[in-house]
Tab-separated table of C-alpha atoms and ligand atoms in Angstrom:
chain	number	residue	atom	x	y	z
L	1	UNK	CA	20.836	-8.931	-14.489
L	2	UNK	CA	19.777	-5.523	-15.889
L	3	UNK	CA	16.323	-3.929	-15.791
L	4	UNK	CA	15.368	-1.680	-18.655
L	5	UNK	CA	12.246	0.346	-18.529
L	6	UNK	CA	10.621	1.739	-21.720
L	7	UNK	CA	7.745	4.174	-21.076
L	8	UNK	CA	4.867	5.169	-23.282
L	9	UNK	CA	6.829	7.510	-25.438
L	10	UNK	CA	9.518	4.964	-26.296
L	11	UNK	CA	6.941	2.603	-27.760
L	12	UNK	CA	4.471	5.194	-29.156
L	13	UNK	CA	4.703	4.144	-32.837
L	14	UNK	CA	6.251	1.400	-35.023
L	15	UNK	CA	9.600	3.296	-35.424
L	16	UNK	CA	9.775	3.707	-31.652
L	17	UNK	CA	9.347	-0.159	-31.205
L	18	UNK	CA	11.944	-0.864	-33.811
L	19	UNK	CA	14.360	1.553	-31.830
L	20	UNK	CA	13.756	-0.615	-28.784
L	21	UNK	CA	15.035	-3.607	-30.690
L	22	UNK	CA	18.143	-1.572	-31.603
L	23	UNK	CA	18.849	-0.648	-28.202
L	24	UNK	CA	18.683	-4.202	-27.078
L	25	UNK	CA	21.029	-5.179	-29.673
L	26	UNK	CA	23.710	-3.141	-27.994
L	27	UNK	CA	23.590	-5.719	-25.059
L	28	UNK	CA	24.102	-9.047	-26.602
L	29	UNK	CA	24.142	-12.083	-24.355
L	30	UNK	CA	22.890	-10.281	-21.344
L	31	UNK	CA	20.143	-11.087	-19.029
L	32	UNK	CA	17.714	-8.279	-19.173
L	33	UNK	CA	14.214	-7.772	-17.899
L	34	UNK	CA	12.460	-5.272	-20.143
L	35	UNK	CA	9.603	-3.437	-18.437
L	36	UNK	CA	7.231	-1.790	-20.923
L	37	UNK	CA	4.385	0.751	-20.342
L	38	UNK	CA	1.297	1.175	-22.387
L	39	UNK	CA	1.957	2.754	-25.922
L	40	UNK	CA	2.001	6.312	-26.198
L	41	UNK	CA	-1.020	7.941	-24.460
L	42	UNK	CA	-3.068	4.682	-24.237
L	43	UNK	CA	-3.456	4.797	-20.561
L	44	UNK	CA	-5.268	8.097	-20.763
L	45	UNK	CA	-7.496	6.707	-23.595
L	46	UNK	CA	-8.184	3.640	-21.388
L	47	UNK	CA	-9.166	5.973	-18.522
L	48	UNK	CA	-11.566	7.574	-20.963
L	49	UNK	CA	-12.891	4.153	-21.868
L	50	UNK	CA	-13.428	3.328	-18.160
L	51	UNK	CA	-15.423	6.497	-17.722
L	52	UNK	CA	-17.366	5.836	-20.863
L	53	UNK	CA	-18.260	2.449	-19.607
L	54	UNK	CA	-18.856	3.289	-15.918
L	55	UNK	CA	-20.432	6.637	-16.105
L	56	UNK	CA	-21.611	6.579	-19.610
L	57	UNK	CA	-19.875	9.678	-20.286
L	58	UNK	CA	-19.373	8.879	-24.030
L	59	UNK	CA	-19.852	5.914	-26.250
L	60	UNK	CA	-17.586	3.213	-24.932
L	61	UNK	CA	-17.590	1.217	-28.155
L	62	UNK	CA	-16.281	4.212	-29.990
L	63	UNK	CA	-13.574	4.971	-27.587
L	64	UNK	CA	-12.424	1.300	-27.647
L	65	UNK	CA	-12.413	1.419	-31.395
L	66	UNK	CA	-10.016	4.427	-31.408
L	67	UNK	CA	-7.759	2.398	-29.111
L	68	UNK	CA	-8.085	-0.696	-31.307
L	69	UNK	CA	-7.333	1.380	-34.497
L	70	UNK	CA	-4.286	3.032	-32.847
L	71	UNK	CA	-2.769	-0.367	-32.004
L	72	UNK	CA	-3.719	-2.036	-35.271
L	73	UNK	CA	-1.763	0.667	-37.193
L	74	UNK	CA	1.372	-0.009	-35.268
L	75	UNK	CA	0.807	-3.871	-35.579
L	76	UNK	CA	0.427	-3.494	-39.435
L	77	UNK	CA	3.563	-1.596	-39.693
L	78	UNK	CA	5.557	-3.988	-37.642
L	79	UNK	CA	3.892	-7.102	-39.022
L	80	UNK	CA	2.909	-6.546	-42.555
L	81	UNK	CA	2.271	-10.327	-42.959
L	82	UNK	CA	-1.362	-10.545	-41.847
L	83	UNK	CA	-0.825	-14.273	-41.136
L	84	UNK	CA	1.574	-13.650	-38.295
L	85	UNK	CA	0.112	-15.231	-35.199
L	86	UNK	CA	0.392	-11.846	-33.247
L	87	UNK	CA	-2.438	-10.448	-35.222
L	88	UNK	CA	-4.817	-13.154	-33.778
L	89	UNK	CA	-3.373	-12.792	-30.430
L	90	UNK	CA	-3.829	-9.031	-30.209
L	91	UNK	CA	-7.356	-9.226	-31.627
L	92	UNK	CA	-8.224	-11.943	-28.972
L	93	UNK	CA	-6.948	-9.543	-26.316
L	94	UNK	CA	-9.188	-6.762	-27.738
L	95	UNK	CA	-12.097	-9.251	-27.410
L	96	UNK	CA	-11.431	-9.302	-23.603
L	97	UNK	CA	-11.989	-5.555	-23.624
L	98	UNK	CA	-15.100	-5.880	-25.737
L	99	UNK	CA	-16.545	-8.184	-23.139
L	100	UNK	CA	-15.400	-6.137	-20.281
L	101	UNK	CA	-17.557	-3.197	-21.413
L	102	UNK	CA	-20.465	-5.365	-22.196
L	103	UNK	CA	-20.811	-6.376	-18.565
L	104	UNK	CA	-22.604	-4.236	-15.914
L	105	UNK	CA	-20.197	-2.110	-13.955
L	106	UNK	CA	-19.146	-3.562	-10.626
L	107	UNK	CA	-19.858	-1.569	-7.407
L	108	UNK	CA	-16.163	-0.594	-7.179
L	109	UNK	CA	-15.138	1.958	-9.891
L	110	UNK	CA	-11.407	1.392	-9.066
L	111	UNK	CA	-11.794	-2.359	-9.582
L	112	UNK	CA	-13.216	-1.792	-13.059
L	113	UNK	CA	-10.554	0.772	-13.720
L	114	UNK	CA	-7.722	-1.626	-13.066
L	115	UNK	CA	-9.362	-4.327	-15.081
L	116	UNK	CA	-9.722	-2.098	-18.205
L	117	UNK	CA	-6.654	0.187	-17.811
L	118	UNK	CA	-4.241	-2.545	-17.204
L	119	UNK	CA	-4.964	-3.824	-20.730
L	120	UNK	CA	-2.715	-1.198	-22.174
L	121	UNK	CA	0.311	-2.800	-20.794
L	122	UNK	CA	-0.777	-6.328	-21.713
L	123	UNK	CA	-1.323	-5.296	-25.353
L	124	UNK	CA	1.924	-3.293	-25.569
L	125	UNK	CA	4.068	-5.964	-24.103
L	126	UNK	CA	2.564	-8.674	-26.529
L	127	UNK	CA	3.339	-6.469	-29.494
L	128	UNK	CA	6.895	-5.519	-28.368
L	129	UNK	CA	7.720	-9.121	-27.325
L	130	UNK	CA	6.542	-10.508	-30.681
L	131	UNK	CA	8.384	-7.786	-32.646
L	132	UNK	CA	11.642	-8.286	-30.762
L	133	UNK	CA	11.455	-12.013	-31.489
L	134	UNK	CA	10.878	-11.135	-35.174
L	135	UNK	CA	13.851	-8.856	-35.131
L	136	UNK	CA	16.198	-11.443	-33.733
L	137	UNK	CA	16.055	-10.238	-30.166
L	138	UNK	CA	14.845	-13.543	-28.590
L	139	UNK	CA	12.885	-13.055	-25.458
L	140	UNK	CA	10.117	-14.561	-23.304
L	141	UNK	CA	6.771	-12.667	-22.524
L	142	UNK	CA	6.011	-12.730	-18.833
L	143	UNK	CA	2.865	-11.757	-16.981
L	144	UNK	CA	4.034	-9.633	-14.193
L	145	UNK	CA	0.662	-10.184	-12.270
L	146	UNK	CA	2.016	-13.632	-11.235
L	147	UNK	CA	5.052	-11.881	-9.598
L	148	UNK	CA	4.177	-8.549	-8.073
L	149	UNK	CA	1.575	-8.997	-5.538
L	150	UNK	CA	-0.439	-6.247	-3.924
L	151	UNK	CA	-3.271	-5.792	-1.530
L	152	UNK	CA	-6.730	-4.967	-3.182
L	153	UNK	CA	-6.290	-1.143	-2.926
L	154	UNK	CA	-7.249	-0.854	-6.596
L	155	UNK	CA	-5.551	1.907	-8.552
L	156	UNK	CA	-2.964	2.357	-5.795
L	157	UNK	CA	-1.967	-1.280	-5.040
L	158	UNK	CA	0.439	-1.700	-2.002
L	159	UNK	CA	3.129	-4.151	-2.824
L	160	UNK	CA	3.306	-7.281	-0.484
L	161	UNK	CA	7.215	-7.409	-0.545
L	162	UNK	CA	7.498	-10.769	1.078
L	163	UNK	CA	5.083	-12.511	-1.142
L	164	UNK	CA	6.598	-10.762	-4.295
L	165	UNK	CA	10.068	-11.869	-3.270
L	166	UNK	CA	8.866	-15.416	-2.870
L	167	UNK	CA	7.102	-15.478	-6.368
L	168	UNK	CA	10.100	-13.851	-8.024
L	169	UNK	CA	12.393	-16.340	-6.488
L	170	UNK	CA	10.198	-19.226	-7.382
L	171	UNK	CA	9.441	-18.277	-11.006
L	172	UNK	CA	11.680	-15.531	-12.458
L	173	UNK	CA	14.897	-16.074	-10.502
L	174	UNK	CA	14.755	-19.817	-11.046
L	175	UNK	CA	14.049	-19.199	-14.745
L	176	UNK	CA	17.202	-17.100	-15.001
L	177	UNK	CA	19.121	-19.668	-13.116
L	178	UNK	CA	18.676	-22.078	-15.998
L	179	UNK	CA	18.256	-19.670	-18.921
L	180	UNK	CA	19.976	-16.616	-20.356
L	181	UNK	CA	18.393	-13.739	-22.185
L	182	UNK	CA	15.562	-11.360	-22.207
L	183	UNK	CA	12.232	-11.358	-20.416
L	184	UNK	CA	9.577	-8.715	-21.555
L	185	UNK	CA	7.023	-7.754	-18.888
L	186	UNK	CA	4.477	-5.094	-18.021
L	187	UNK	CA	4.914	-2.015	-16.002
L	188	UNK	CA	2.414	-0.555	-13.613
L	189	UNK	CA	0.457	-3.837	-12.964
L	190	UNK	CA	0.184	-6.130	-9.940
L	191	UNK	CA	-1.952	-9.004	-8.957
L	192	UNK	CA	-3.948	-9.940	-5.855
L	193	UNK	CA	-4.062	-13.254	-4.030
L	194	UNK	CA	-7.557	-13.737	-5.652
L	195	UNK	CA	-5.891	-13.279	-9.146
L	196	UNK	CA	-7.426	-9.853	-9.740
L	197	UNK	CA	-5.513	-7.121	-11.558
L	198	UNK	CA	-4.345	-4.160	-9.747
L	199	UNK	CA	-2.330	-1.084	-10.735
L	200	UNK	CA	0.356	0.716	-8.907
L	201	UNK	CA	-0.690	4.305	-9.521
L	202	UNK	CA	-0.243	6.411	-12.624
L	203	UNK	CA	3.378	6.495	-14.068
L	204	UNK	CA	3.956	3.420	-11.913
L	205	UNK	CA	6.205	1.476	-14.360
L	206	UNK	CA	9.321	3.010	-12.965
L	207	UNK	CA	8.303	1.578	-9.700
L	208	UNK	CA	7.757	-1.892	-11.318
L	209	UNK	CA	11.394	-1.676	-12.565
L	210	UNK	CA	12.525	-0.929	-9.054
L	211	UNK	CA	10.546	-3.811	-7.472
L	212	UNK	CA	11.910	-6.308	-9.985
L	213	UNK	CA	15.448	-4.870	-9.472
L	214	UNK	CA	15.139	-5.305	-5.804
L	215	UNK	CA	13.738	-8.815	-5.928
L	216	UNK	CA	16.193	-10.148	-8.519
L	217	UNK	CA	19.305	-8.246	-7.055
L	218	UNK	CA	19.797	-6.645	-10.386
L	219	UNK	CA	23.088	-4.863	-11.180
L	220	UNK	CA	21.314	-1.689	-12.414
L	221	UNK	CA	18.088	-0.190	-13.615
L	222	UNK	CA	17.875	2.008	-16.864
L	223	UNK	CA	14.980	4.185	-17.478
L	224	UNK	CA	15.017	4.926	-21.382
L	225	UNK	CA	13.503	8.356	-22.073
L	226	UNK	CA	12.978	11.154	-24.557
L	227	UNK	CA	15.360	13.487	-22.650
L	228	UNK	CA	19.064	13.132	-22.288
L	229	UNK	CA	18.958	12.333	-18.579
L	230	UNK	CA	17.711	14.150	-15.399
L	231	UNK	CA	17.753	17.950	-15.879
L	232	UNK	CA	17.973	20.527	-13.245
L	233	UNK	CA	14.805	21.967	-14.316
L	234	UNK	CA	11.823	21.124	-16.572
L	235	UNK	CA	12.457	22.662	-20.010
L	236	UNK	CA	8.702	23.402	-20.234
L	237	UNK	CA	9.126	26.032	-17.587
L	238	UNK	CA	12.849	26.930	-17.791
L	239	UNK	CA	15.055	28.056	-20.728
L	240	UNK	CA	18.532	27.228	-19.411
L	241	UNK	CA	18.530	23.708	-18.278
L	242	UNK	CA	21.545	21.596	-17.407
L	243	UNK	CA	21.842	17.837	-17.393
L	244	UNK	CA	22.905	16.294	-13.999
L	245	UNK	CA	25.677	13.639	-14.494
L	246	UNK	CA	25.219	12.085	-11.088
L	247	UNK	CA	22.708	12.465	-8.285
L	248	UNK	CA	22.664	10.874	-4.851
L	249	UNK	CA	19.657	8.752	-3.904
L	250	UNK	CA	18.817	11.295	-1.336
L	251	UNK	CA	18.616	14.071	-3.816
L	252	UNK	CA	16.695	11.973	-6.223
L	253	UNK	CA	14.091	11.028	-3.551
L	254	UNK	CA	13.773	14.829	-2.555
L	255	UNK	CA	13.390	16.095	-6.243
L	256	UNK	CA	10.805	13.388	-6.960
L	257	UNK	CA	8.937	14.082	-3.660
L	258	UNK	CA	8.785	17.791	-4.399
L	259	UNK	CA	7.273	17.039	-7.951
L	260	UNK	CA	10.018	16.516	-10.327
L	261	UNK	CA	8.315	14.262	-12.832
L	262	UNK	CA	11.258	12.368	-14.409
L	263	UNK	CA	11.189	9.552	-11.851
L	264	UNK	CA	8.124	8.186	-10.065
L	265	UNK	CA	8.778	9.008	-6.274
L	266	UNK	CA	8.425	5.449	-5.080
L	267	UNK	CA	11.125	4.181	-7.417
L	268	UNK	CA	14.266	5.269	-5.494
L	269	UNK	CA	13.902	3.833	-2.161
L	270	UNK	CA	14.005	0.129	-3.037
L	271	UNK	CA	17.062	0.785	-5.135
L	272	UNK	CA	18.811	2.742	-2.422
L	273	UNK	CA	18.251	-0.119	0.055
L	274	UNK	CA	20.264	-2.486	-2.148
L	275	UNK	CA	22.541	0.192	-3.584
L	276	UNK	CA	21.356	-0.676	-7.172
L	277	UNK	CA	22.310	2.315	-9.464
L	278	UNK	CA	19.546	3.833	-11.552
L	279	UNK	CA	20.501	5.222	-15.023
L	280	UNK	CA	18.285	7.663	-16.936
L	281	UNK	CA	19.365	7.610	-20.587
L	282	UNK	CA	17.933	8.878	-23.875
L	283	UNK	CA	16.524	6.234	-26.114
L	284	UNK	CA	17.362	8.542	-29.112
L	285	UNK	CA	20.984	8.631	-28.095
L	286	UNK	CA	21.664	5.348	-26.299
L	287	UNK	CA	25.502	5.815	-26.682
L	288	UNK	CA	25.350	9.002	-24.447
L	289	UNK	CA	25.866	8.689	-20.744
L	290	UNK	CA	22.722	10.152	-19.319
L	291	UNK	CA	22.400	10.578	-15.560
L	292	UNK	CA	23.481	8.157	-12.836
L	293	UNK	CA	21.609	8.027	-9.518
L	294	UNK	CA	23.606	6.095	-7.002
L	295	UNK	CA	25.309	6.130	-3.634
L	296	UNK	CA	27.336	9.281	-4.017
L	297	UNK	CA	27.486	11.801	-1.095
L	298	UNK	CA	28.190	14.894	-3.077
L	299	UNK	CA	25.560	17.620	-3.463
L	300	UNK	CA	24.253	18.702	-6.805
L	301	UNK	CA	26.578	21.048	-8.645
L	302	UNK	CA	23.906	23.496	-9.569
L	303	UNK	CA	20.504	24.356	-8.002
L	304	UNK	CA	17.561	22.222	-9.162
L	305	UNK	CA	14.058	23.766	-9.659
L	306	UNK	CA	10.694	22.316	-9.482
L	307	UNK	CA	7.697	24.324	-10.560
L	308	UNK	CA	4.038	23.504	-9.803
L	309	UNK	CA	1.389	25.661	-11.155
L	310	UNK	CA	-2.122	26.038	-10.281
L	311	UNK	CA	-1.700	26.208	-6.661
L	312	UNK	CA	-4.018	27.551	-3.932
L	313	UNK	CA	-2.850	28.932	-0.633
L	314	UNK	CA	-5.042	28.509	2.276
L	315	UNK	CA	-4.599	30.479	5.364
L	316	UNK	CA	-6.585	28.946	8.223
L	317	UNK	CA	-7.226	30.500	11.564
L	318	UNK	CA	-9.395	29.603	14.518
L	319	UNK	CA	-12.678	31.562	14.620
L	320	UNK	CA	-12.406	32.362	18.147
L	321	UNK	CA	-8.974	34.040	17.826
L	322	UNK	CA	-7.317	31.387	19.822
L	323	UNK	CA	-3.862	30.115	18.919
L	324	UNK	CA	-3.230	27.400	16.539
L	325	UNK	CA	-2.718	24.336	18.856
L	326	UNK	CA	-1.780	20.718	18.389
L	327	UNK	CA	-5.423	19.704	18.301
L	328	UNK	CA	-6.060	22.088	15.484
L	329	UNK	CA	-3.277	20.716	13.377
L	330	UNK	CA	-4.394	17.225	14.098
L	331	UNK	CA	-8.011	18.055	13.023
L	332	UNK	CA	-6.804	19.735	9.785
L	333	UNK	CA	-4.374	16.913	8.829
L	334	UNK	CA	-7.042	14.276	9.530
L	335	UNK	CA	-9.274	16.141	6.982
L	336	UNK	CA	-6.457	16.450	4.421
L	337	UNK	CA	-5.772	12.715	4.786
L	338	UNK	CA	-9.529	11.903	4.508
L	339	UNK	CA	-9.934	13.863	1.478
L	340	UNK	CA	-6.649	12.759	-0.272
L	341	UNK	CA	-5.436	16.377	-0.360
L	342	UNK	CA	-1.599	16.534	-0.516
L	343	UNK	CA	-0.075	19.365	1.177
L	344	UNK	CA	2.825	20.728	-0.873
L	345	UNK	CA	4.205	23.282	1.617
L	346	UNK	CA	2.977	24.437	5.058
L	347	UNK	CA	3.813	27.180	7.555
L	348	UNK	CA	2.450	28.151	10.845
L	349	UNK	CA	2.215	31.174	13.125
L	350	UNK	CA	0.550	31.769	16.436
L	351	UNK	CA	-2.841	32.479	14.860
L	352	UNK	CA	-2.932	30.911	11.494
L	353	UNK	CA	-1.726	27.970	9.613
L	354	UNK	CA	-0.969	28.115	5.772
L	355	UNK	CA	-0.769	25.345	3.225
L	356	UNK	CA	-0.369	25.347	-0.494
L	357	UNK	CA	-2.227	22.578	-2.273
L	358	UNK	CA	-3.096	21.721	-5.869
L	359	UNK	CA	-6.284	23.495	-7.082
L	360	UNK	CA	-8.362	20.324	-7.612
L	361	UNK	CA	-12.058	21.332	-8.279
L	362	UNK	CA	-13.292	18.017	-7.196
L	363	UNK	CA	-11.774	18.451	-3.751
L	364	UNK	CA	-11.242	21.999	-2.854
L	365	UNK	CA	-14.812	23.456	-2.516
L	366	UNK	CA	-15.859	20.677	-0.105
L	367	UNK	CA	-12.518	20.963	1.892
L	368	UNK	CA	-12.974	24.770	2.356
L	369	UNK	CA	-16.545	24.289	3.381
L	370	UNK	CA	-15.694	21.660	6.046
L	371	UNK	CA	-12.827	23.876	7.390
L	372	UNK	CA	-15.039	26.812	7.604
L	373	UNK	CA	-17.115	25.224	10.260
L	374	UNK	CA	-14.462	25.928	12.819
L	375	UNK	CA	-11.981	28.274	11.040
L	376	UNK	CA	-11.681	31.356	9.190
L	377	UNK	CA	-10.342	30.413	5.738
L	378	UNK	CA	-8.612	32.795	3.383
L	379	UNK	CA	-7.574	31.495	0.081
L	380	UNK	CA	-5.610	32.742	-2.934
L	381	UNK	CA	-5.704	31.044	-6.225
L	382	UNK	CA	-3.733	30.958	-9.436
L	383	UNK	CA	-0.385	30.639	-7.676
L	384	UNK	CA	2.867	28.951	-8.362
L	385	UNK	CA	4.938	26.894	-6.095
L	386	UNK	CA	8.692	26.914	-6.848
L	387	UNK	CA	10.931	24.538	-5.003
L	388	UNK	CA	14.728	24.942	-5.363
L	389	UNK	CA	17.144	22.371	-4.063
L	390	UNK	CA	20.677	23.736	-3.249
L	391	UNK	CA	19.347	27.300	-3.461
L	392	UNK	CA	21.171	30.587	-3.008
L	393	UNK	CA	19.922	34.130	-2.875
L	394	UNK	CA	20.883	34.764	-6.525
L	395	UNK	CA	18.740	31.806	-7.772
L	396	UNK	CA	15.729	32.913	-5.509
L	397	UNK	CA	16.136	36.503	-6.960
L	398	UNK	CA	16.397	35.111	-10.484
L	399	UNK	CA	13.209	33.026	-10.387
L	400	UNK	CA	11.076	35.541	-8.530
L	401	UNK	CA	11.529	38.537	-10.951
L	402	UNK	CA	8.226	40.052	-11.559
L	403	UNK	CA	6.630	37.959	-8.907
L	404	UNK	CA	5.311	38.522	-5.330
L	405	UNK	CA	6.373	35.952	-2.667
L	406	UNK	CA	3.459	35.076	-0.570
L	407	UNK	CA	5.115	32.370	1.484
L	408	UNK	CA	8.659	31.176	1.863
L	409	UNK	CA	9.922	28.092	3.644
L	410	UNK	CA	13.639	27.484	3.981
L	411	UNK	CA	15.472	24.469	5.158
L	412	UNK	CA	19.194	23.799	4.919
L	413	UNK	CA	19.160	22.668	1.369
L	414	UNK	CA	15.670	23.410	0.055
L	415	UNK	CA	13.569	26.512	-0.330
L	416	UNK	CA	9.968	26.580	-1.277
L	417	UNK	CA	8.235	29.772	-2.511
L	418	UNK	CA	4.608	30.246	-3.205
L	419	UNK	CA	4.464	33.257	-5.494
L	420	UNK	CA	2.013	35.093	-7.740
L	421	UNK	CA	2.669	37.390	-10.735
L	422	UNK	CA	3.137	40.964	-9.677
B	501	LIG	N1	1.027	3.395	-18.546
B	501	LIG	C1	0.892	3.906	-17.190
B	501	LIG	C2	0.688	5.507	-17.035
B	501	LIG	O1	0.731	6.086	-18.135
B	501	LIG	C3	2.104	3.607	-16.280
B	501	LIG	C4	3.391	4.215	-16.787
B	501	LIG	O2	3.460	4.638	-17.887
B	501	LIG	O3	4.364	4.407	-15.940
B	501	LIG	O4	0.427	5.920	-16.108
B	502	LIG	MG1	2.630	6.127	-19.450
């Protein structure tokens, strides 16, 4: 069994969907579970729809019609024959969305969010599955909500691994015991014991691929992307990037944790536990090798860089000039956890504690206000956080040209630098 994951960019238009069929034709006779995301930027559009519906921010029907039009165009190009049953099926699916936005909002925004936003993957998989069948790539459409079970933490569903394993064995694994071929299913979605829809957090389709790989004991997972593999830096911020041939699970976890966006951070651990290799390959050049993440021990051959912009550095010290003690730290971290503020890097001295966090205008002002009750809070905005895995002094010097270093935290393999332009 192989797991293939196709993200939004790989199904963003009719050409892209045709390309998925071509890639699958490279693997005749294999058992493959194809995990598909919503097409293009549809998840963002559905988030807008949810806000339009819930907060009346804009006209929900208009937003929905944009989404409908975008899919209709792809559908018309893939299925010029208007009598093909997929046309009726997709328009029926949109009727569900029409109904959803006619109802009154529920008390729980996140519940409504998952109900609406999840439709992106339902629609994309229906179109992709129908097109593949049309193109001679026989496959079965599968509703992943009957396999991956979560609690009811809407928008951030926590997977119930035991129940998921049971359902995958009972339905999917037993299907593959008697059938060969391709199954097409949704990334990002889960179901609850009461049959409600949940999502696994933005960009969660990689994680879906890992969950299905783990529970089916797959031989590998391939994430098909619009880049040649995992690079040592984001080309958006860096001119000279290099493709990494091979990465250890440990390095991949660290890179994803510090904010490399190629792979969703939750993806690696389940694969590492079963030593299932993860391949990151280009859907434009499927013949090329890409990057393999597996059980090697060797460190990366070149330093890897992760940039986060829009950082705020908070320096927090007790108002009474006492030292920073354990109970202060515990108070602060409780506050961060309550407010869902992620600490990107931290450092403490006797009288002050510093953290760099994302400048989120919905969270920061309130956070500072609360901290100011007991602490003096200095803050510095408009900063960058640079993380270098396998650093050396030369690379530190290179990335900090023209910058002032406000905070530097070094461990054996990783350095984190909070900097501002000089
Ligand atoms: N469609 C979802 C998102 O854009 C999940 C994914 O693409 O991984 O967040
Ligand atoms: Mg996406």
